[in-house]
Amino acid sequence: QVQLVESGGGLVQPGGSLRLSCATSGFSAFAMGWYRQAPGKQRELVAATTRTGTTNYLDSVKGRFTISRDNVKNTVYLQMNDLKPEDTAVYYCTRWRGVLITATPDYWGQGTQVTVSS
């Protein structure tokens, strides 16, 4: 089975930064991304990237978050800067079986909690 293991979540003050990491059991040309879900809110795609470098960001995080990947280390990252309370959510590393980003990822990590609060 494909494994996705997130790390880097935690408690941070507004305006602070965190970097999430996701180690995978394989990488290849699969699209990778990050979803998040806040309590009582709809799950949303935060960022995604393909091997070729195409990226997609949620409008509310553009300019603040950056997704990147290391295909050698089989790791995807989400650098989150200028964090806001509304960024508080469980963040999930996700992976698609193919090279394209579709509506539903094929694999999900266990999630890591990000809490932005004073």
XYZ file of C-alpha atoms in Angstrom:
118
model
C 0.000 0.000 0.000
C 1.030 3.566 -0.597
C 2.007 5.308 2.609
C 1.927 9.031 3.270
C 3.386 10.265 6.535
C 2.980 13.926 7.436
C 5.025 15.890 9.911
C 5.628 19.493 10.864
C 2.263 20.512 12.204
C 1.801 22.250 15.488
C 0.765 25.417 17.239
C 1.945 28.716 15.843
C 1.088 32.352 16.402
C -0.598 34.408 13.710
C 1.999 35.627 11.263
C 4.251 32.701 11.984
C 5.454 29.961 9.697
C 5.426 26.206 9.501
C 6.710 23.717 7.003
C 4.851 20.494 6.542
C 6.590 17.465 5.154
C 5.170 14.322 3.664
C 7.255 11.241 3.103
C 5.872 8.726 0.669
C 6.542 5.140 -0.233
C 6.970 6.088 -3.851
C 6.989 9.157 -6.002
C 7.634 8.727 -9.671
C 5.529 11.123 -11.721
C 2.512 11.108 -9.429
C 0.814 14.361 -8.622
C 1.044 15.331 -4.954
C -0.828 17.809 -2.845
C -2.148 19.040 0.440
C -5.754 19.211 1.543
C -7.077 20.653 4.749
C -10.244 20.392 6.749
C -11.302 22.631 9.576
C -13.951 21.497 12.055
C -17.393 21.840 10.543
C -16.025 23.034 7.232
C -15.654 21.475 3.830
C -12.415 19.811 2.909
C -10.449 21.902 0.470
C -7.428 21.534 -1.716
C -4.701 23.820 -0.455
C -1.996 23.146 -2.986
C -0.934 20.535 -5.477
C 1.961 19.960 -7.782
C 3.023 17.709 -10.613
C 6.458 16.396 -11.389
C 6.762 18.887 -14.217
C 6.296 21.778 -11.825
C 2.713 22.730 -12.460
C 1.176 24.035 -9.250
C -2.284 24.866 -8.040
C -3.147 26.893 -4.954
C -6.222 27.761 -3.015
C -6.838 31.459 -3.585
C -6.683 32.279 0.103
C -3.156 30.901 0.448
C -1.603 32.290 -2.708
C 1.477 34.300 -1.907
C 1.739 32.734 1.533
C 2.044 29.000 0.922
C 4.450 27.196 -1.345
C 4.325 23.565 -2.328
C 7.456 21.807 -3.445
C 8.657 18.292 -3.981
C 11.862 16.346 -3.885
C 11.529 13.410 -6.213
C 14.778 11.881 -5.013
C 13.709 11.878 -1.374
C 10.098 11.030 -2.217
C 8.973 13.971 -0.149
C 6.563 16.818 -0.675
C 6.568 20.007 1.378
C 4.194 22.782 2.175
C 5.856 25.961 3.354
C 3.287 28.078 5.129
C 4.096 31.701 5.870
C 2.086 34.500 7.413
C -0.270 32.014 8.969
C -3.712 33.186 9.927
C -6.237 31.774 12.390
C -8.399 30.704 9.472
C -5.592 28.407 8.370
C -6.259 26.247 11.407
C -7.155 22.781 10.189
C -6.006 19.236 9.838
C -3.720 19.096 6.848
C -3.568 15.967 4.756
C -0.878 14.933 2.373
C -2.423 13.463 -0.727
C -1.279 11.585 -3.761
C -2.799 10.755 -7.107
C -2.090 7.624 -9.078
C -1.598 9.556 -12.259
C 0.206 12.664 -13.328
C -2.874 14.863 -13.391
C -4.622 16.548 -10.505
C -8.204 15.361 -10.358
C -11.084 16.020 -8.012
C -10.299 13.167 -5.657
C -6.826 12.018 -4.660
C -6.214 8.307 -4.537
C -4.214 8.219 -1.323
C -4.345 10.164 1.916
C -2.063 10.576 4.859
C -3.265 10.463 8.440
C -3.279 14.223 8.767
C -1.360 16.688 10.885
C -2.928 19.395 12.992
C -2.054 23.012 12.336
C -3.342 25.479 14.886
C -2.841 29.198 14.454
C -3.641 31.029 17.637
C -2.299 33.559 20.081
